[in-house]
Each structure stands twice: as structure tokens, then as C-alpha cells.
Tab-separated table of C-alpha atoms and ligand atoms in Angstrom:
chain	number	residue	atom	x	y	z
A	288	MET	CA	-70.385	6.230	-40.279
A	289	GLU	CA	-72.672	5.117	-37.748
A	290	LEU	CA	-70.629	3.812	-34.978
A	291	LYS	CA	-71.910	0.812	-32.545
A	292	SER	CA	-70.302	1.629	-29.594
A	293	ILE	CA	-71.004	-1.358	-26.848
A	294	SER	CA	-71.355	-0.287	-23.551
A	295	CYS	CA	-69.987	-4.091	-22.648
A	296	ALA	CA	-72.175	-5.647	-20.216
A	297	PHE	CA	-68.581	-7.137	-18.678
A	298	GLU	CA	-70.465	-8.797	-16.031
A	299	ASP	CA	-72.687	-10.414	-18.497
A	300	LEU	CA	-73.422	-14.618	-18.893
A	301	ASP	CA	-70.259	-15.015	-20.716
A	302	LEU	CA	-68.064	-13.751	-18.074
A	303	LEU	CA	-70.087	-15.429	-15.317
A	304	MET	CA	-69.917	-18.882	-17.196
A	305	LEU	CA	-65.820	-18.370	-17.890
A	306	LYS	CA	-65.358	-17.900	-14.013
A	307	ASP	CA	-67.746	-21.248	-13.645
A	308	ALA	CA	-65.427	-22.979	-15.922
A	309	VAL	CA	-61.976	-21.644	-14.337
A	310	LYS	CA	-63.442	-23.196	-10.759
A	311	SER	CA	-64.260	-26.120	-12.113
A	312	LYS	CA	-61.224	-26.864	-14.172
A	313	TYR	CA	-58.637	-25.500	-11.244
A	314	LYS	CA	-60.792	-26.763	-8.480
A	315	GLY	CA	-60.775	-23.690	-6.737
A	316	SER	CA	-57.225	-22.748	-6.169
A	317	VAL	CA	-56.301	-19.498	-8.201
A	318	PRO	CA	-54.600	-20.329	-11.893
A	319	ARG	CA	-52.044	-17.834	-12.760
A	320	CYS	CA	-51.525	-16.099	-15.806
A	321	TYR	CA	-48.462	-14.452	-17.724
A	322	LEU	CA	-49.361	-11.634	-20.398
A	323	HIS	CA	-46.533	-9.815	-22.382
A	324	SER	CA	-47.224	-7.214	-24.667
A	325	TYR	CA	-44.938	-6.367	-27.598
A	326	GLY	CA	-44.884	-3.191	-29.645
A	327	CYS	CA	-46.796	0.220	-29.147
A	328	GLN	CA	-48.452	2.164	-26.117
A	329	GLN	CA	-51.269	1.127	-28.017
A	330	ASN	CA	-50.662	-2.148	-27.030
A	331	VAL	CA	-49.611	-2.029	-23.961
A	332	SER	CA	-52.555	-0.704	-23.372
A	333	ASP	CA	-54.591	-3.319	-25.024
A	334	GLY	CA	-52.534	-5.715	-23.152
A	335	GLU	CA	-53.803	-3.946	-19.648
A	336	LYS	CA	-57.471	-4.578	-20.711
A	337	LEU	CA	-57.107	-8.380	-20.993
A	338	LYS	CA	-55.122	-8.176	-17.795
A	339	GLY	CA	-58.208	-6.541	-16.456
A	340	MET	CA	-60.508	-9.073	-18.140
A	341	ILE	CA	-58.441	-11.989	-17.209
A	342	VAL	CA	-58.444	-11.118	-13.445
A	343	LYS	CA	-61.844	-10.955	-13.948
A	344	SER	CA	-62.725	-14.253	-14.776
A	345	GLY	CA	-60.891	-15.692	-11.378
A	346	PHE	CA	-56.654	-15.447	-12.661
A	347	SER	CA	-53.794	-14.105	-10.499
A	348	LEU	CA	-51.246	-11.858	-12.638
A	349	THR	CA	-47.782	-13.660	-12.264
A	350	ASP	CA	-44.336	-12.343	-13.945
A	351	ASP	CA	-42.769	-16.241	-13.696
A	352	GLU	CA	-44.116	-18.073	-16.945
A	353	ALA	CA	-42.635	-21.135	-16.227
A	354	SER	CA	-45.546	-21.706	-13.350
A	355	ALA	CA	-48.343	-20.047	-15.436
A	356	ASP	CA	-51.522	-21.938	-16.319
A	357	LEU	CA	-52.213	-19.528	-19.116
A	358	ILE	CA	-49.886	-17.440	-21.107
A	359	VAL	CA	-50.688	-14.917	-23.393
A	360	ILE	CA	-48.161	-13.210	-26.142
A	361	ASN	CA	-49.923	-9.577	-27.328
A	362	THR	CA	-48.104	-9.351	-30.567
A	363	CYS	CA	-46.807	-6.231	-32.761
A	364	ALA	CA	-47.126	-6.154	-36.392
A	365	VAL	CA	-44.974	-3.017	-37.407
A	366	ARG	CA	-41.334	-4.560	-37.847
A	367	GLU	CA	-40.080	-7.945	-39.549
A	368	ASN	CA	-37.957	-8.294	-35.865
A	369	ALA	CA	-41.180	-8.280	-33.885
A	370	HIS	CA	-42.636	-11.066	-35.889
A	371	GLU	CA	-39.266	-12.960	-35.117
A	372	ARG	CA	-39.015	-12.227	-31.319
A	373	VAL	CA	-42.639	-14.046	-31.451
A	374	PHE	CA	-41.903	-16.743	-33.119
A	375	GLY	CA	-38.466	-17.397	-31.071
A	376	ARG	CA	-40.639	-17.421	-27.992
A	377	LEU	CA	-43.186	-19.576	-29.685
A	378	GLY	CA	-40.228	-21.784	-30.131
A	379	GLU	CA	-39.335	-21.500	-25.990
A	380	LEU	CA	-43.466	-22.007	-24.809
A	381	GLY	CA	-43.229	-25.129	-26.949
A	382	HIS	CA	-40.961	-26.561	-24.423
A	383	LEU	CA	-43.128	-25.674	-21.255
A	384	LYS	CA	-46.026	-27.076	-22.731
A	385	LYS	CA	-44.713	-30.753	-23.111
A	386	ASN	CA	-43.774	-30.151	-19.034
A	387	ASN	CA	-47.542	-28.934	-18.569
A	388	SER	CA	-50.116	-30.637	-21.028
A	389	GLU	CA	-53.064	-28.357	-18.828
A	390	LEU	CA	-51.053	-25.013	-20.175
A	391	ILE	CA	-53.165	-22.477	-21.958
A	392	ILE	CA	-51.109	-20.625	-24.727
A	393	CYS	CA	-52.938	-17.821	-26.211
A	394	VAL	CA	-51.415	-15.197	-28.841
A	395	CYS	CA	-53.258	-12.378	-30.020
A	396	GLY	CA	-52.982	-8.735	-31.307
A	397	CYS	CA	-51.694	-6.953	-34.480
A	398	MET	CA	-49.439	-9.786	-35.803
A	399	VAL	CA	-51.631	-12.561	-35.919
A	400	GLN	CA	-54.833	-10.026	-37.654
A	401	GLN	CA	-52.812	-11.333	-41.036
A	402	GLU	CA	-54.322	-14.376	-42.217
A	403	HIS	CA	-51.043	-15.555	-43.471
A	404	ILE	CA	-49.372	-15.685	-39.659
A	405	ALA	CA	-52.979	-17.189	-37.840
A	406	GLU	CA	-52.296	-19.593	-40.624
A	407	LYS	CA	-49.022	-20.551	-39.936
A	408	ILE	CA	-49.212	-20.559	-36.247
A	409	LYS	CA	-52.092	-22.690	-36.764
A	410	LYS	CA	-50.080	-25.229	-39.108
A	411	THR	CA	-46.626	-24.609	-36.763
A	412	TYR	CA	-47.433	-24.554	-33.342
A	413	PRO	CA	-50.184	-27.117	-32.730
A	414	PHE	CA	-49.660	-26.079	-28.659
A	415	VAL	CA	-51.387	-22.826	-29.264
A	416	SER	CA	-54.853	-23.183	-28.362
A	417	LEU	CA	-56.033	-19.909	-28.392
A	418	VAL	CA	-55.307	-16.951	-31.464
A	419	PHE	CA	-57.255	-14.139	-31.564
A	420	GLY	CA	-56.500	-10.473	-33.758
A	421	THR	CA	-57.351	-6.703	-32.848
A	422	PHE	CA	-61.199	-6.917	-33.044
A	423	ALA	CA	-61.684	-10.285	-30.859
A	424	TYR	CA	-61.756	-8.510	-27.298
A	425	SER	CA	-65.529	-8.447	-26.957
A	426	ASP	CA	-65.577	-12.300	-27.590
A	427	PHE	CA	-62.664	-13.333	-25.136
A	428	TYR	CA	-64.820	-14.525	-22.231
A	429	ARG	CA	-66.506	-16.684	-24.678
A	430	MET	CA	-63.317	-17.856	-26.662
A	431	LEU	CA	-61.478	-18.305	-23.075
A	432	ARG	CA	-64.119	-20.344	-21.792
A	433	GLU	CA	-64.417	-22.660	-25.090
A	434	VAL	CA	-60.761	-23.776	-24.625
A	435	ILE	CA	-60.957	-24.204	-21.130
A	436	MET	CA	-64.523	-26.673	-21.639
A	437	SER	CA	-64.153	-28.197	-25.158
A	438	GLY	CA	-59.929	-28.210	-25.063
A	439	LYS	CA	-60.521	-27.507	-28.966
A	440	ARG	CA	-58.062	-25.078	-30.330
A	441	VAL	CA	-60.160	-21.193	-31.341
A	442	PHE	CA	-58.816	-18.835	-33.687
A	443	ASN	CA	-60.707	-15.870	-34.372
A	444	ILE	CA	-59.350	-12.794	-36.608
A	445	GLU	CA	-62.800	-11.132	-38.359
A	446	GLU	CA	-62.528	-7.819	-38.717
A	447	LYS	CA	-65.318	-5.980	-37.081
A	448	LYS	CA	-65.813	-2.600	-38.904
A	449	SER	CA	-67.454	0.109	-36.511
A	450	GLU	CA	-67.461	-1.351	-32.787
A	451	ILE	CA	-65.775	0.365	-29.881
A	452	ILE	CA	-65.823	-1.300	-26.188
A	453	GLU	CA	-66.507	1.013	-23.407
A	454	ASN	CA	-66.082	0.464	-19.851
A	455	MET	CA	-63.279	-2.739	-20.550
A	456	PRO	CA	-61.766	-3.582	-17.235
A	457	ALA	CA	-58.296	-2.797	-16.767
A	458	GLU	CA	-54.982	-3.692	-14.647
A	459	ARG	CA	-52.996	-0.759	-15.296
A	460	SER	CA	-48.972	-1.177	-14.671
A	461	SER	CA	-48.560	1.690	-13.085
A	462	SER	CA	-50.610	3.548	-10.556
A	463	ILE	CA	-48.932	7.239	-11.683
A	464	ARG	CA	-48.809	7.303	-15.378
A	465	ALA	CA	-52.213	5.886	-17.376
A	466	TYR	CA	-53.066	5.181	-21.604
A	467	VAL	CA	-56.377	6.112	-22.284
A	468	SER	CA	-57.392	5.386	-26.163
A	469	VAL	CA	-59.478	7.897	-27.744
A	470	MET	CA	-59.814	6.166	-31.314
A	471	TYR	CA	-58.303	3.292	-32.713
A	472	GLY	CA	-57.571	2.516	-36.268
A	473	CYS	CA	-56.211	4.188	-39.188
A	474	ASN	CA	-57.515	5.467	-42.618
A	475	ASN	CA	-53.886	6.988	-43.971
A	476	PHE	CA	-52.253	3.847	-45.766
A	477	CYS	CA	-48.832	5.505	-45.645
A	478	THR	CA	-47.405	2.725	-48.130
A	479	TYR	CA	-44.634	1.217	-45.916
A	480	CYS	CA	-47.224	0.826	-42.761
A	481	ILE	CA	-49.282	-2.494	-42.055
A	482	VAL	CA	-51.540	-0.898	-39.126
A	483	PRO	CA	-54.061	0.059	-41.525
A	484	TYR	CA	-54.416	-3.439	-42.454
A	485	VAL	CA	-54.450	-4.982	-38.889
A	486	ARG	CA	-56.328	-2.426	-36.809
A	487	GLY	CA	-58.635	-1.223	-39.348
A	488	ARG	CA	-60.566	2.198	-40.197
A	489	GLU	CA	-60.458	5.158	-37.828
A	490	ARG	CA	-63.167	4.844	-34.617
A	491	SER	CA	-62.848	7.704	-32.156
A	492	ARG	CA	-64.612	7.538	-28.662
A	493	PRO	CA	-67.043	10.034	-27.725
A	494	ILE	CA	-66.165	13.024	-25.984
A	495	ASP	CA	-67.847	12.486	-23.154
A	496	SER	CA	-66.341	8.930	-22.566
A	497	VAL	CA	-63.216	10.085	-22.506
A	498	VAL	CA	-63.738	12.446	-20.109
A	499	ASP	CA	-65.479	10.347	-17.449
A	500	GLU	CA	-62.385	7.456	-17.863
A	501	VAL	CA	-59.874	10.646	-17.001
A	502	LYS	CA	-61.636	11.710	-14.125
A	503	GLY	CA	-61.606	8.630	-12.985
A	504	LEU	CA	-58.390	8.256	-13.044
A	505	VAL	CA	-57.407	11.407	-11.672
A	506	ASN	CA	-59.812	10.737	-8.866
A	507	ASP	CA	-57.516	7.381	-8.377
A	508	GLY	CA	-54.585	9.520	-8.156
A	509	TYR	CA	-52.893	8.891	-11.864
A	510	LYS	CA	-51.073	12.276	-12.509
A	511	GLU	CA	-50.130	11.555	-15.897
A	512	ILE	CA	-52.652	10.858	-18.808
A	513	THR	CA	-51.435	9.495	-22.241
A	514	LEU	CA	-53.745	9.687	-24.321
A	515	LEU	CA	-53.368	7.462	-27.847
A	516	GLY	CA	-54.458	7.016	-30.986
A	517	GLN	CA	-52.493	6.208	-34.298
A	518	ASN	CA	-53.319	9.859	-35.255
A	519	VAL	CA	-54.921	12.076	-32.652
A	520	ASN	CA	-55.464	14.906	-35.211
A	521	SER	CA	-57.918	12.760	-37.202
A	522	TYR	CA	-59.856	12.428	-33.616
A	523	ALA	CA	-63.895	12.541	-35.218
A	524	TYR	CA	-65.713	15.356	-32.444
A	525	GLY	CA	-62.404	17.352	-32.791
A	526	PHE	CA	-58.849	16.934	-30.643
A	527	PRO	CA	-58.458	20.290	-29.905
A	528	LYS	CA	-61.744	20.222	-28.418
A	529	LEU	CA	-61.067	17.037	-26.418
A	530	LEU	CA	-57.482	18.549	-25.080
A	531	LYS	CA	-59.797	21.612	-23.821
A	532	ARG	CA	-62.382	19.419	-22.294
A	533	LEU	CA	-59.997	17.745	-20.490
A	534	ASN	CA	-57.872	20.355	-19.276
A	535	ASP	CA	-61.115	21.705	-17.340
A	536	ILE	CA	-60.817	18.937	-15.357
A	537	GLU	CA	-59.958	19.732	-11.569
A	538	GLY	CA	-56.908	18.351	-10.058
A	539	ASP	CA	-53.380	18.624	-10.348
A	540	PHE	CA	-52.019	16.371	-13.330
A	541	TRP	CA	-50.395	16.231	-16.654
A	542	ILE	CA	-52.123	15.594	-20.341
A	543	ARG	CA	-50.013	13.420	-23.108
A	544	PHE	CA	-50.864	12.734	-26.158
A	545	MET	CA	-49.259	10.538	-29.281
A	546	SER	CA	-49.289	10.432	-32.221
A	547	SER	CA	-49.945	13.165	-34.403
A	548	HIS	CA	-49.767	13.202	-38.489
A	549	PRO	CA	-48.415	16.216	-39.767
A	550	LYS	CA	-50.561	16.226	-42.626
A	551	ASP	CA	-53.249	17.442	-40.276
A	552	ALA	CA	-51.222	19.095	-37.112
A	553	THR	CA	-52.707	22.615	-37.216
A	554	LYS	CA	-51.812	25.807	-35.799
A	555	GLU	CA	-55.106	25.193	-33.191
A	556	LEU	CA	-53.289	22.251	-32.206
A	557	ILE	CA	-50.279	24.035	-30.973
A	558	ASP	CA	-52.357	27.201	-29.921
A	559	THR	CA	-54.539	24.260	-27.568
A	560	ILE	CA	-51.358	22.434	-26.166
A	561	LEU	CA	-49.438	26.138	-25.327
A	562	ASP	CA	-53.043	27.519	-23.885
A	563	CYS	CA	-53.703	24.683	-21.855
A	564	ASP	CA	-51.611	24.541	-18.666
A	565	LYS	CA	-52.066	20.415	-17.923
A	566	VAL	CA	-51.173	19.939	-21.761
A	567	CYS	CA	-47.382	19.256	-21.622
A	568	SER	CA	-45.268	21.576	-24.072
A	569	HIS	CA	-44.393	18.770	-26.397
A	570	LEU	CA	-45.118	17.259	-29.712
A	571	HIS	CA	-44.292	13.969	-31.048
A	572	LEU	CA	-44.808	14.958	-34.809
A	573	PRO	CA	-42.893	11.622	-37.071
A	574	VAL	CA	-41.868	13.337	-39.847
A	575	GLN	CA	-40.333	9.592	-41.596
A	576	SER	CA	-38.197	11.099	-44.130
A	577	GLY	CA	-36.468	14.590	-44.926
A	578	ASN	CA	-37.038	14.421	-48.545
A	579	ASP	CA	-40.286	14.970	-50.804
A	580	GLU	CA	-39.783	12.489	-53.343
A	581	ILE	CA	-39.595	10.076	-50.171
A	582	LEU	CA	-42.549	11.572	-48.418
A	583	SER	CA	-44.718	11.144	-51.464
A	584	LYS	CA	-43.550	7.570	-52.166
A	585	MET	CA	-44.586	6.976	-48.478
A	586	ASN	CA	-47.827	8.463	-49.156
A	587	ARG	CA	-47.327	10.944	-46.047
A	588	ARG	CA	-48.993	14.135	-47.978
A	589	TYR	CA	-47.481	16.897	-46.463
A	590	SER	CA	-43.743	18.144	-47.720
A	591	VAL	CA	-40.745	19.056	-46.173
A	592	GLU	CA	-41.724	22.522	-46.047
A	593	LYS	CA	-45.017	22.038	-44.880
A	594	TYR	CA	-43.871	19.939	-41.743
A	595	LEU	CA	-41.083	22.975	-41.356
A	596	GLU	CA	-43.852	25.705	-41.073
A	597	ILE	CA	-45.360	23.751	-37.864
A	598	VAL	CA	-41.977	23.865	-36.046
A	599	ARG	CA	-41.619	27.303	-37.327
A	600	TYR	CA	-45.165	28.614	-35.489
A	601	ALA	CA	-44.642	26.233	-32.450
A	602	ARG	CA	-41.294	28.037	-31.693
A	603	SER	CA	-42.727	31.497	-32.832
A	604	ARG	CA	-45.098	30.757	-29.673
A	605	CYS	CA	-42.589	29.342	-27.434
A	606	LYS	CA	-38.751	29.401	-28.375
A	607	ASP	CA	-38.158	26.323	-26.791
A	608	PHE	CA	-40.680	24.120	-27.876
A	609	SER	CA	-40.322	20.117	-27.722
A	610	PHE	CA	-40.249	17.893	-30.842
A	611	SER	CA	-39.884	14.361	-31.111
A	612	THR	CA	-40.167	12.202	-34.155
A	613	ASP	CA	-40.381	9.082	-36.001
A	614	ILE	CA	-37.581	8.391	-38.726
A	615	ILE	CA	-37.704	5.532	-41.165
A	616	VAL	CA	-34.001	4.821	-42.846
A	617	GLY	CA	-33.868	2.777	-46.628
A	618	PHE	CA	-37.376	3.125	-47.385
A	619	PRO	CA	-37.373	1.484	-51.029
A	620	GLY	CA	-35.223	3.272	-53.943
A	621	GLU	CA	-34.137	6.019	-51.627
A	622	SER	CA	-30.306	7.063	-52.281
A	623	TYR	CA	-28.060	8.717	-49.729
A	624	GLU	CA	-28.336	11.599	-50.928
A	625	GLN	CA	-32.344	11.797	-49.806
A	626	PHE	CA	-31.566	9.911	-46.759
A	627	CYS	CA	-28.530	12.911	-46.280
A	628	ASP	CA	-32.234	15.062	-46.485
A	629	THR	CA	-33.185	13.747	-43.325
A	630	LYS	CA	-29.975	14.556	-41.716
A	631	LYS	CA	-29.999	18.032	-42.489
A	632	LEU	CA	-34.042	18.317	-41.302
A	633	LEU	CA	-32.597	16.939	-38.002
A	634	GLU	CA	-30.486	19.814	-38.004
A	635	LYS	CA	-32.867	22.204	-38.793
A	636	VAL	CA	-35.820	20.956	-36.428
A	637	LYS	CA	-33.843	19.957	-33.241
A	638	TYR	CA	-35.551	17.662	-31.376
A	639	ASP	CA	-35.206	16.388	-28.096
A	640	ASN	CA	-35.896	12.851	-29.138
A	641	VAL	CA	-35.765	11.126	-32.850
A	642	TYR	CA	-37.086	7.703	-32.920
A	643	SER	CA	-35.152	5.753	-35.903
A	644	PHE	CA	-36.078	2.589	-37.440
A	645	VAL	CA	-34.367	0.680	-40.843
A	646	TYR	CA	-37.552	-0.116	-43.055
A	647	SER	CA	-38.932	-3.245	-42.629
A	648	LYS	CA	-40.592	-4.503	-45.556
A	649	ARG	CA	-44.556	-5.740	-44.548
A	650	GLU	CA	-46.047	-8.025	-46.577
A	651	GLY	CA	-49.455	-6.649	-47.752
A	652	THR	CA	-48.801	-3.010	-47.985
A	653	LYS	CA	-47.825	-1.010	-51.711
A	654	ALA	CA	-44.179	-0.370	-50.385
A	655	ALA	CA	-43.427	-4.339	-50.636
A	656	GLU	CA	-43.747	-3.767	-54.152
A	657	LEU	CA	-41.161	-1.618	-54.899
A	658	GLU	CA	-37.841	-2.365	-55.695
A	659	ASP	CA	-35.257	-2.154	-53.022
A	660	ASN	CA	-31.619	-2.406	-54.060
A	661	ILE	CA	-30.079	-1.068	-50.753
A	662	SER	CA	-28.521	-3.668	-48.284
A	663	VAL	CA	-29.796	-4.050	-44.766
A	664	LYS	CA	-26.423	-3.408	-43.881
A	665	GLN	CA	-26.018	-0.801	-45.363
A	666	LYS	CA	-29.361	0.901	-44.353
A	667	GLY	CA	-28.012	-0.430	-40.937
A	668	LEU	CA	-24.892	1.891	-41.524
A	669	TRP	CA	-27.042	4.955	-42.734
A	670	LEU	CA	-28.848	4.811	-39.321
A	671	ARG	CA	-26.024	4.533	-37.062
A	672	GLU	CA	-24.520	7.699	-38.770
A	673	LEU	CA	-28.128	9.642	-37.922
A	674	LEU	CA	-28.061	8.127	-34.280
A	675	ILE	CA	-24.378	9.584	-33.889
A	676	MET	CA	-25.302	13.056	-35.214
A	677	GLN	CA	-28.707	13.249	-33.313
A	678	ARG	CA	-26.753	12.110	-29.967
A	679	GLU	CA	-24.805	15.332	-30.505
A	680	ILE	CA	-28.283	17.890	-31.535
A	681	THR	CA	-29.763	16.232	-28.425
A	682	GLU	CA	-26.804	17.234	-26.063
A	683	LYS	CA	-26.632	20.945	-27.634
A	684	TRP	CA	-30.204	21.301	-27.943
A	685	LEU	CA	-30.963	20.122	-24.352
A	686	SER	CA	-28.758	22.050	-22.918
A	687	ARG	CA	-31.247	25.273	-23.478
A	688	PHE	CA	-32.142	23.775	-20.053
A	689	VAL	CA	-29.265	24.181	-17.911
A	690	GLY	CA	-29.470	26.833	-15.468
A	691	LYS	CA	-33.457	26.510	-15.565
A	692	THR	CA	-35.984	25.172	-12.872
A	693	LEU	CA	-37.950	22.228	-14.512
A	694	ARG	CA	-41.318	20.765	-12.918
A	695	ILE	CA	-40.691	16.891	-13.098
A	696	LEU	CA	-42.912	14.134	-12.186
A	697	ALA	CA	-40.694	11.461	-10.368
A	698	GLU	CA	-41.507	8.164	-12.197
A	699	ASP	CA	-38.827	5.715	-11.136
A	700	ASN	CA	-35.499	4.682	-9.714
A	701	GLY	CA	-32.818	6.485	-11.719
A	702	LYS	CA	-29.757	4.956	-13.583
A	703	LYS	CA	-27.364	5.551	-10.579
A	704	GLU	CA	-27.925	4.702	-7.051
A	705	GLY	CA	-29.709	7.112	-5.001
A	706	THR	CA	-31.251	9.010	-7.852
A	707	LEU	CA	-34.407	9.254	-9.333
A	708	SER	CA	-35.953	9.630	-12.973
A	709	GLY	CA	-38.906	11.496	-14.172
A	710	HIS	CA	-40.259	13.161	-17.260
A	711	SER	CA	-40.281	17.008	-17.369
A	712	TYR	CA	-43.496	18.435	-18.640
A	713	GLU	CA	-41.419	18.973	-21.924
A	714	ASN	CA	-41.266	15.210	-22.180
A	715	ILE	CA	-37.271	15.137	-21.455
A	716	ILE	CA	-35.827	12.734	-19.100
A	717	VAL	CA	-34.590	14.154	-15.845
A	718	GLU	CA	-32.475	12.235	-13.137
A	719	PHE	CA	-31.844	13.887	-9.315
A	720	VAL	CA	-30.702	12.598	-6.445
A	721	GLY	CA	-34.188	12.139	-4.217
A	722	GLU	CA	-35.903	9.872	-2.024
A	723	LYS	CA	-38.241	7.413	-3.249
A	724	LYS	CA	-41.213	8.780	-1.476
A	725	LEU	CA	-41.313	11.278	-3.858
A	726	ILE	CA	-41.686	8.701	-6.405
A	727	GLY	CA	-45.488	9.534	-7.904
A	728	SER	CA	-45.505	13.357	-7.303
A	729	PHE	CA	-44.338	16.737	-9.329
A	730	VAL	CA	-41.001	17.818	-8.048
A	731	ASN	CA	-39.060	21.005	-9.319
A	732	ILE	CA	-35.897	20.560	-10.400
A	733	LYS	CA	-32.537	22.752	-11.108
A	734	ILE	CA	-31.012	21.453	-14.804
A	735	THR	CA	-27.258	21.483	-13.723
A	736	LYS	CA	-26.280	19.050	-16.595
A	737	ALA	CA	-27.201	17.986	-20.450
A	738	LEU	CA	-26.456	14.658	-21.623
A	739	ASN	CA	-27.231	13.247	-25.382
A	740	TRP	CA	-30.440	11.294	-23.574
A	741	ALA	CA	-31.379	12.933	-20.735
A	742	LEU	CA	-31.084	16.010	-18.526
A	743	ILE	CA	-29.272	15.787	-14.502
A	744	GLY	CA	-30.479	18.115	-11.887
A	745	GLU	CA	-31.217	18.940	-8.010
A	746	ILE	CA	-33.909	19.359	-5.918
A	747	VAL	CA	-34.860	23.070	-5.478
B	127	5AD	N1	-40.400	-0.446	-41.615
B	127	5AD	C1	-40.216	0.672	-40.383
B	127	5AD	N2	-40.177	1.403	-39.806
B	127	5AD	C2	-41.855	1.295	-39.808
B	127	5AD	N3	-42.685	1.920	-39.171
B	127	5AD	C3	-44.137	1.918	-39.407
B	127	5AD	N4	-43.920	0.670	-40.188
B	127	5AD	C4	-42.699	0.699	-40.315
B	127	5AD	C5	-42.133	-0.249	-41.559
B	127	5AD	N5	-42.345	-0.926	-42.233
B	127	5AD	C6	-42.338	3.219	-38.057
B	127	5AD	C7	-42.559	4.654	-38.258
B	127	5AD	C8	-44.017	4.830	-37.365
B	127	5AD	C9	-43.472	3.957	-36.038
B	127	5AD	C10	-44.394	3.872	-34.878
B	127	5AD	O1	-42.878	2.930	-36.680
B	127	5AD	O2	-41.770	5.434	-38.325
B	127	5AD	O3	-44.228	6.250	-37.500
B	128	SF4	FE1	-49.262	3.788	-40.134
B	128	SF4	FE2	-49.173	6.257	-41.833
B	128	SF4	FE3	-51.219	4.983	-39.997
B	128	SF4	FE4	-49.282	6.025	-38.544
B	128	SF4	S1	-50.197	7.225	-40.313
B	128	SF4	S2	-50.191	4.235	-38.303
B	128	SF4	S3	-47.447	5.556	-40.133
B	128	SF4	S4	-50.230	4.327	-41.851
């Protein structure tokens, strides 16, 4: 498919006109914007780009919702509770609007890309002035200006099939770790998942654009780059090739990525991870279920055995290789025995980290039409069972690092006073006593203890 890659002229007319509108509305003072992103890293990354555009238009950013002139809620659609949180939040924002009629409230992202949600907001939340989906970023300046100038409500959830926007400004929340999107959208249509409906078909950024962005970030001092895509293994120009190109960039930094689909996780991918020193030794490989019948009903297109083959290959090359995964508990029609197959898989693989979710019915997906006769309460109990078991596995499996020295990127304060926290090359949280000035640098830590969620160690 021919891709239209817009090298966005972000200094263009729309921006200039928006800046004028902002100046005249706020009479020369700097208005404030509060933006919150729900959901996955891709959404957080989109939020950072929106913040970049908002700052360019003349706003400053604030963490204080109550004093903001513009509030942007960047939404997620993956599970029902994300929807509920946004509607709850909108109820609260209605009160702010009552006290400040000039307040501009904007709702954007995956959730509102669904027509029935955009309609609901149109009807039920009249104080929301701007609603736009995941394809409308290139129209942001024009839309915001229209809201400011005309006072009218603007809705834009049109799907643009082949657009990729390059060179968007970004206000990144960290100066140490940065997200870089390498592809957008998803073609897989797993039967439970709303993502292909709200983010459209796969579009990959050209290798050179990604390489240039990463070079820029490394020059700016970033120490860890996480490449983002719904399924990076279907990156159109070859994901291992991209990793090798990025690994050749000079500098002391790490490369991570997520997510990978097991159906096209290859030995070449594992070899590339292990052979490229800057690419961290860890693979997030969402398995979703340990039962072949459920995997087939999910349209995952791999078997448990095929999945285990990749795990065995990685561990044959590196016996401590670190995996993490996503699990869905209580897919429609799943029996307790089938759920137990997932527990057995967790025992076999030994993940360092498992993100598990109760199945959430998404309107418009194939799984939403399947009969579902297990109660949410029952599913919650299964989830608990799984979490308790996994905590034990994690604690035992993490103990393979006790006595070893790991390289850590110090990222933040730790849980206990005087400690710092970071991730190891293997993506394991490590906490240790250290001075704040170490935040942002790599440190060697000798591991003294394994917990069921992290490692504890001391500076060598
Ligand atoms: N219900 C529960 N979990 C879901 N996920 C995606 N869709 C659903 C759903 N309908 C989970 C999957 C995916 C992760 C990002 O979210 O495990 O890997
Ligand atoms: Fe959803 Fe499956 Fe695509 Fe992941 S690969 S975004 S789970 S449809």
C-alpha cells in the first residue's frame, strides 16, 4: 500500500492562526493546559505529542486541573473500566465548567474514535467542546482554533487510512527514557480486541525517520529508547533490521520495544536481541492464554507449543532470558480447566512479569457475540488465583540474579527513603540505596535479595 507520510509543516499557517487566536482570546497572558492520558504507552506517547503542539500554540502546561484554561483527556478503549473512568471524570469536569464558562474541555484518543461514544458525548456532555479520534492529530491546530474563534463544538473521528505524521513536536515527561513509535495500527483482529477498530490498519515509519529521531534523542542525553507498535514484528521494513541500525548509533544507551506478537516472533528476532548489545535482553511476548482452543477462539494464530518453541530457543541461547506477558482471564466460554492450562504455561515459562486482565467485552468485536456464562465475580477469583501463583514464580525465578551484578538505569526515587529505583538490562525493577544525583545514569548493582516484584541490591 502506498503510504502518505506527511512531513508535517508544523510551523504552518494553521499554527500561526491558532497562535493569533490564543493571543487575542487570552489578551497576551499565557493560558494553561492540563492533559491526562489513560492507557498504554502508545497513548502516553500520543499525549506527549499533543502536549508538544499545545505548548507551540502558546499554552503552558499545568498539573492543576482546577486552574486550567484547556483540559485534554486522552482516552483508552481497551477495557471497560477505562471507559468508566473517563465518564466519571467528565462528570467532575462539568462542575469546573460551571465555575468557569471559558474553560475548553477536549476529549480525544481511542475511546472517542468509536462512533457510539462520540455520539454519547455529543448528547450527554454538552460542555465538551472538542472531540477527536486517533487520526486527527494533523488537524489539531485548525480544530482548536475553530473552537476558540467560533465557540462551536468540533467533532472529528474520520478515519484516514494511510497517514503517518512525521516531525511532530513532543513534550516528553522524562528526560531519561523516551518513547518512539515505529508503527501505528494493527491488522490482527484478535477477537477480543478493539484496537484494530480504533487505530486502523498497520502503517510503518521509514527506517531512516526512526533512526534520525533516535539519534536526536541520544544526542539530547536520553538513556533508554522504547520503540512502540501494536505488533512491532510486522514492522514493514524488517524489525530486526531496524534494531541493528539503531544498535549502530554511537552512545551509551539502551533500546527496548513493545509489543511483539508470538505468531511472528522469530529466531532471528531473538538472535538480534542477543547479538545487539544496546538492545535489552527481554521480550514482552503476550500469550493471552495457555489453551489452544481459547487461542484459536481469540484468533491468535499460534499454538501453545509454537509459543514454547520461541521461549526454549531464547533460553537455549541465554538460560536467564527474561520474558514478560499479558494474560486474559475468562474469555467467553473459557472453562476452569482451560484457565488451569494458562496457569500451567506460567509455571513452564517462568515469566519475570505478568500483566493479567479479566476479559472485558468490547462492543463491535467478534468475541462480544460469543456466549459468556461465567460471572465477572468468578473471573475475578480466577485472576486472584493466577496472581498469587505468579507472585511465587516471580520471587523464585528472580532469585537467579542474587549474588550477580546487574547494570541498572537509575530512574527515580525508590519506595523506601534514601533508595533509588531503576530497571535492569533484563527489564527487572531494582531498588538500592543511592544518592539522587545518580538518577539518569547507569550503575552496577550487586543483587542481594529477590522479592516477588523486584530485586534489591547495593552499588558495587
Ligand atoms: N479484555 C481484557 N483484556 C484485553 N486486552 C486487550 N483487549 C482486552 C479485552 N477486551 C489486553 C491484552 C493485551 C493488552 C494490551 O490488553 O492482554 O495484550
Ligand atoms: Fe489487539 Fe491483537 Fe492487535 Fe494486539 S495484536 S492490538 S491484542 S488485535
